[in-house]
XYZ file of C-alpha atoms in Angstrom:
442
model
C 63.543 122.661 130.830
C 62.088 126.322 129.860
C 64.469 125.546 126.841
C 64.057 122.380 125.766
C 60.130 122.991 125.034
C 60.655 126.128 122.771
C 62.999 123.751 120.871
C 60.259 121.140 120.609
C 58.056 122.869 119.632
C 60.290 124.352 116.661
C 60.902 121.001 114.919
C 57.573 119.387 115.644
C 57.595 122.429 113.476
C 60.330 122.300 111.092
C 58.837 118.277 111.594
C 55.235 119.705 110.003
C 56.201 121.710 107.192
C 58.286 119.176 106.346
C 55.379 117.157 105.314
C 53.361 119.092 103.998
C 56.663 120.461 101.040
C 57.184 116.339 100.796
C 53.700 115.625 100.365
C 52.414 115.399 95.771
C 51.307 111.944 94.728
C 48.000 111.681 96.783
C 47.380 115.038 95.546
C 47.095 114.355 91.571
C 44.517 111.653 92.685
C 42.785 114.125 94.465
C 42.511 115.984 91.652
C 41.225 113.391 89.709
C 38.377 113.005 92.517
C 37.566 116.760 93.253
C 36.901 116.824 88.923
C 33.454 118.331 87.519
C 31.940 115.055 87.819
C 31.498 115.177 91.490
C 30.236 119.182 91.148
C 27.564 117.591 89.337
C 26.335 114.954 91.477
C 26.622 117.432 95.364
C 25.008 120.176 92.398
C 22.226 117.953 92.015
C 22.057 116.770 95.163
C 22.199 119.964 96.806
C 19.685 122.090 95.006
C 17.262 118.576 94.632
C 17.096 117.679 98.709
C 18.331 120.226 100.231
C 20.902 119.512 103.212
C 19.538 115.639 103.699
C 22.442 113.965 102.120
C 25.093 116.435 103.916
C 26.190 113.114 105.809
C 27.041 110.960 102.761
C 29.274 114.217 101.512
C 31.022 113.483 104.516
C 31.767 109.591 104.191
C 32.679 109.836 100.290
C 34.927 112.205 102.173
C 36.595 109.379 104.369
C 35.782 106.539 102.212
C 37.934 108.181 99.477
C 40.324 108.469 102.007
C 39.612 104.809 103.338
C 40.713 103.719 99.567
C 43.265 104.989 99.323
C 45.498 104.059 102.141
C 44.871 100.644 100.949
C 46.197 102.095 97.679
C 49.213 104.099 99.175
C 49.616 100.646 101.009
C 49.660 97.901 98.485
C 52.182 100.395 96.965
C 54.545 101.129 98.856
C 54.697 97.318 100.478
C 56.431 96.547 97.583
C 57.682 98.489 95.138
C 55.604 98.727 92.439
C 52.932 99.194 90.437
C 49.429 97.281 90.559
C 49.410 95.353 87.487
C 52.973 94.079 87.731
C 51.984 92.397 91.973
C 48.810 91.599 90.107
C 50.657 90.125 86.932
C 53.099 88.665 88.995
C 50.598 86.920 92.495
C 47.771 86.381 89.904
C 48.843 86.084 86.479
C 48.393 87.693 83.084
C 45.263 87.427 82.379
C 44.225 89.395 85.667
C 46.212 92.460 85.063
C 44.330 92.527 81.179
C 41.760 92.495 83.457
C 42.381 95.579 84.981
C 43.936 97.076 82.154
C 41.224 97.105 80.377
C 39.280 98.354 83.338
C 40.806 101.560 84.035
C 41.046 102.571 79.537
C 37.266 102.032 79.883
C 36.421 104.137 83.240
C 39.375 106.549 81.980
C 38.369 106.941 78.459
C 34.406 107.574 78.607
C 35.555 110.422 81.633
C 38.493 111.796 79.567
C 36.114 113.018 76.414
C 32.970 114.205 78.682
C 35.649 116.288 80.925
C 36.554 117.277 78.448
C 33.655 119.000 77.271
C 32.622 120.225 80.118
C 35.957 121.701 79.783
C 35.179 123.413 76.672
C 31.731 124.101 77.934
C 33.237 126.404 80.679
C 35.773 128.152 79.190
C 33.706 129.123 75.824
C 31.944 130.568 78.741
C 33.988 132.447 79.991
C 35.921 134.218 77.013
C 33.984 134.189 73.876
C 35.929 131.796 72.652
C 33.957 128.540 70.715
C 34.395 125.693 72.291
C 35.262 123.355 69.874
C 38.036 125.594 69.924
C 38.494 125.926 72.949
C 38.570 121.686 73.597
C 41.095 121.035 71.237
C 43.664 123.661 72.487
C 43.351 121.740 75.975
C 43.709 117.847 74.426
C 47.398 120.348 73.008
C 48.153 121.910 76.423
C 47.625 118.582 77.923
C 49.576 116.086 75.292
C 52.640 119.239 75.718
C 52.552 119.517 79.448
C 52.023 115.845 80.639
C 54.558 114.071 77.673
C 57.007 117.723 77.642
C 57.804 118.161 81.550
C 56.511 114.915 82.757
C 55.670 113.843 86.106
C 56.940 116.463 88.008
C 54.749 119.093 86.047
C 51.433 116.968 86.864
C 51.986 116.843 90.403
C 53.030 120.915 90.573
C 49.474 121.357 89.253
C 46.956 119.139 91.166
C 48.533 120.998 94.420
C 47.812 124.689 92.672
C 45.067 123.395 90.696
C 43.077 122.299 93.442
C 44.546 123.798 96.382
C 42.478 127.276 94.206
C 39.543 125.101 93.313
C 39.547 124.389 97.400
C 39.786 128.182 97.945
C 37.554 129.393 95.357
C 34.559 127.405 96.670
C 35.119 127.719 99.742
C 34.971 131.739 99.253
C 31.786 130.940 97.563
C 30.299 130.442 101.480
C 30.953 134.244 101.911
C 28.660 135.353 99.786
C 25.411 132.248 99.493
C 24.025 132.119 102.422
C 23.570 128.670 104.703
C 21.085 127.773 107.885
C 23.916 126.445 109.409
C 20.841 124.085 111.462
C 19.751 122.610 108.754
C 23.146 121.690 107.544
C 23.624 120.428 111.637
C 20.731 117.913 111.004
C 21.262 116.848 107.319
C 24.275 114.875 109.935
C 22.464 112.539 110.595
C 21.651 109.823 108.072
C 19.056 109.756 106.044
C 17.303 108.918 101.990
C 14.675 110.756 100.794
C 12.600 108.808 98.156
C 14.374 109.783 94.299
C 17.958 109.822 96.505
C 19.905 106.839 96.354
C 20.959 107.126 93.070
C 22.753 110.772 93.560
C 23.607 109.319 97.168
C 25.708 106.582 94.987
C 27.323 109.437 92.318
C 28.646 111.006 95.331
C 30.177 108.324 96.594
C 31.631 106.965 93.108
C 33.445 110.354 92.651
C 35.605 109.660 95.836
C 35.867 106.231 94.854
C 36.402 105.059 92.404
C 38.920 102.718 89.671
C 40.938 104.943 88.314
C 41.565 106.665 91.655
C 42.283 103.113 92.939
C 44.592 102.099 90.765
C 46.422 104.838 90.281
C 47.911 105.593 93.359
C 51.000 103.022 93.318
C 52.221 105.042 90.154
C 52.322 108.289 91.598
C 54.611 107.147 94.321
C 56.704 105.351 91.894
C 56.959 108.645 89.487
C 57.673 110.150 93.188
C 60.640 107.774 94.316
C 58.916 106.843 97.400
C 60.052 103.284 99.004
C 58.753 101.880 102.500
C 60.297 104.215 104.380
C 58.264 106.967 103.142
C 55.218 105.187 104.917
C 54.028 108.061 107.278
C 54.745 111.482 104.812
C 52.227 109.106 102.582
C 49.314 108.309 105.568
C 49.728 111.619 106.014
C 49.706 112.876 102.049
C 46.647 110.683 101.661
C 44.779 112.192 104.827
C 45.973 115.365 103.837
C 44.489 115.207 99.971
C 41.439 113.394 100.607
C 39.606 113.895 103.508
C 41.155 116.845 104.281
C 41.419 118.878 100.727
C 39.027 116.461 99.361
C 36.448 116.632 101.816
C 35.936 120.316 102.068
C 35.929 120.913 98.033
C 33.443 118.422 98.833
C 31.100 119.891 102.032
C 31.847 123.656 100.413
C 30.084 123.108 97.366
C 26.966 120.909 98.589
C 26.912 124.019 100.692
C 26.289 126.663 98.048
C 24.266 124.992 96.006
C 21.615 122.869 99.711
C 21.322 126.967 99.934
C 20.394 128.778 97.419
C 20.411 126.748 94.539
C 15.821 125.114 94.418
C 16.315 123.483 90.256
C 18.158 120.114 90.141
C 17.890 119.334 86.394
C 20.578 122.139 85.711
C 23.733 122.019 84.367
C 26.965 122.088 86.198
C 27.546 125.231 84.239
C 23.878 126.417 84.404
C 24.592 126.148 88.668
C 27.281 129.065 87.948
C 25.742 131.173 86.144
C 22.634 131.259 88.530
C 24.259 131.926 91.375
C 24.497 135.958 89.625
C 21.140 136.273 89.361
C 20.187 135.116 92.876
C 23.120 136.112 95.672
C 25.491 138.533 93.015
C 28.141 138.371 90.372
C 30.631 137.103 92.586
C 28.873 133.607 93.804
C 29.113 133.114 89.503
C 32.396 133.503 89.377
C 33.678 131.954 92.159
C 32.154 128.746 90.903
C 32.906 129.456 86.853
C 36.898 129.189 87.989
C 36.364 126.364 90.638
C 34.366 124.531 88.017
C 36.965 125.036 85.672
C 39.588 123.479 87.773
C 38.653 121.206 88.477
C 38.044 120.459 84.708
C 41.276 120.994 84.497
C 43.268 118.937 87.117
C 40.738 115.710 87.157
C 41.901 115.641 82.954
C 45.899 115.787 84.196
C 45.929 113.651 86.637
C 43.122 111.229 84.273
C 44.769 111.678 81.357
C 48.644 110.270 82.938
C 45.617 106.492 84.140
C 45.644 104.471 81.467
C 49.484 104.960 80.516
C 50.362 104.502 83.580
C 49.473 100.910 83.716
C 49.155 100.128 80.004
C 52.831 100.541 80.376
C 53.393 98.838 83.866
C 52.046 95.401 81.427
C 53.997 95.771 79.031
C 57.470 95.650 80.568
C 58.302 99.653 79.870
C 58.613 102.645 82.166
C 56.227 104.891 83.015
C 58.304 108.086 83.305
C 58.578 110.173 79.721
C 62.591 109.414 79.911
C 61.094 106.036 78.158
C 59.510 107.666 74.417
C 57.207 104.715 74.159
C 55.365 105.976 77.673
C 55.982 109.513 76.951
C 54.368 108.835 73.092
C 51.331 106.811 75.867
C 50.342 109.942 76.916
C 50.650 111.858 74.677
C 48.234 110.018 71.763
C 45.664 109.896 75.104
C 45.940 113.391 75.663
C 44.964 114.389 71.773
C 42.450 110.995 71.883
C 39.616 113.803 74.365
C 39.856 116.340 71.672
C 36.947 114.869 70.377
C 35.083 115.614 73.616
C 34.868 119.427 72.867
C 31.916 118.600 69.867
C 29.637 116.428 71.828
C 27.955 119.318 73.030
C 24.728 118.215 74.388
C 23.922 117.895 78.023
C 26.556 117.621 80.570
C 25.514 116.988 83.415
C 23.902 113.745 82.240
C 27.252 112.094 80.038
C 29.900 112.747 83.883
C 26.592 111.359 85.893
C 26.884 108.484 83.219
C 30.774 108.107 82.897
C 30.721 108.351 87.214
C 28.759 105.655 87.076
C 30.367 103.621 84.392
C 33.446 103.940 86.559
C 32.219 102.781 89.339
C 30.540 98.918 87.370
C 35.287 98.249 87.327
C 35.257 100.040 90.708
C 34.614 96.495 92.857
C 36.989 94.781 90.612
C 40.168 96.803 91.818
C 38.775 97.306 95.499
C 39.413 93.395 95.575
C 42.185 93.164 94.307
C 43.657 95.593 95.804
C 42.280 94.192 99.392
C 43.071 90.669 97.759
C 46.883 91.571 97.649
C 47.550 93.013 100.764
C 46.468 90.174 102.960
C 48.874 87.502 100.122
C 52.550 86.946 100.204
C 53.006 89.893 98.168
C 53.087 91.914 100.561
C 55.498 91.208 103.572
C 53.294 93.327 106.160
C 50.352 91.991 107.976
C 46.991 94.409 107.064
C 45.973 96.032 109.786
C 42.363 94.836 111.032
C 40.980 97.916 110.781
C 41.842 98.916 107.386
C 41.080 95.617 105.852
C 37.273 96.202 107.645
C 36.822 99.089 106.121
C 37.911 97.829 102.794
C 35.600 95.269 103.214
C 32.395 97.987 104.355
C 33.594 100.082 100.963
C 33.748 97.505 98.470
C 30.109 96.370 99.620
C 28.641 99.588 98.347
C 30.833 99.772 95.741
C 28.639 96.658 94.861
C 25.591 97.255 95.858
C 26.222 100.798 93.845
C 26.627 99.333 90.975
C 24.023 96.591 91.039
C 21.691 98.832 91.463
C 23.250 101.464 88.031
C 22.962 98.137 85.908
C 19.808 97.217 86.596
C 18.669 100.795 86.095
C 20.054 100.654 82.944
C 18.085 97.126 81.853
C 15.010 98.680 82.976
C 15.861 101.735 80.682
C 15.908 99.469 77.363
C 19.000 96.753 76.320
C 20.215 99.655 74.129
C 23.759 99.583 72.084
C 25.065 101.415 74.973
C 23.756 100.149 77.821
C 23.974 96.618 75.997
C 27.803 97.563 76.351
C 27.321 98.249 79.703
C 26.143 95.477 80.909
C 28.295 93.053 79.003
C 30.745 94.979 81.391
C 29.528 94.368 84.405
C 29.348 91.529 83.940
C 32.793 90.920 83.115
C 33.555 92.039 86.256
C 31.546 91.150 87.994
C 32.178 87.787 87.160
C 36.340 88.181 87.941
C 35.211 89.801 91.245
C 33.347 87.125 92.138
C 36.252 85.445 91.003
C 38.284 86.543 93.447
C 37.102 86.077 96.256
C 36.245 82.481 95.821
C 39.707 81.896 95.120
C 40.638 84.296 98.059
C 38.413 81.857 100.608
C 39.579 78.989 99.070
C 43.097 79.800 99.576
C 42.106 80.245 103.529
C 41.007 77.174 103.916
C 43.786 75.964 102.502
C 46.188 78.482 104.829
C 43.354 76.821 107.938
C 43.738 72.704 107.460
């Protein structure tokens, strides 16, 4: 009896170590979520509304975890990329629409995030932002196209871990009011905070994150037999790592920042005079790491889906996929010359991605509850997925209304046209599912 307990404990520890070493695909997704656009929303929310939106930050990590669990389940149980499953079940037009959804959202994010990374690198090194941005684009192209998925996954693990450590370390040099922080866990929406709450949630539940997961698992070689490991991977990366990162960034901003108009880089600079240079440098390093990790994951998403639609391989062993990967990385280089206020740009691309997210979620839920998946989806997972779908739909509608209210210009007109297209497709998919349920029931 006394010998069995240590053995059992040792086996459990060995199992945990095996799972920790085996993690990976969801960390690539988490690296995209933990990006500068999310930081921009968290910083602005904390500076503008103190601790009041802490509950939204916690909720975003939980929502992101549910969304990734659903995407993981679809990828593992079909053992195919999401585009191939959509085409087989719904047809080519639906597959192309999904590809276009991701290319638009990820492409817009790519150039703006590179602009942010160039600004951070220029601040740290003193080298011009244009030079820094072009250099990063080349590093992305060479690293991803030359080294492939293994390079991406290793970088995601290291960078996300480093980003979490940087921002958590900031909490040791930034005063946090624990009592007011606890009050912030009580759901409330102060006047004018709805858009920021949408931005925080949108950073965790995004069309790019939902669609790329099946491909990261395929690149790793996972099948349905890795279901438990894949679930652990999702919880560890999204609920734990992303959740801790989000809460830490928010608490730093809520603790000392009071100017909601700060840029992401400006927030780091503002910490120096307030609480010392240590906090400034930790925040800058965390912001830079977040931008690098996000660019790596965001770069692979459109090539994954496009290659799958064209029937190509989705690894660098296929030269066509490798060329797509390098080309998308290099196309981000012009982002270094955008200039201007990155905070507004980041919020815009995050909101643009939110417009396309309900369609991707609807596809995942439809496929999970169709003959394409051999096992029924748990009721609780379906309920959570529908709740996230409804919330993301409301956020998208609010964003589009705001764009229209500001007057139709070329950019807002393009956003509106894109929103109408994906909204019509989403409603059509919901109606199709309802008809099939009625027919089956009859």
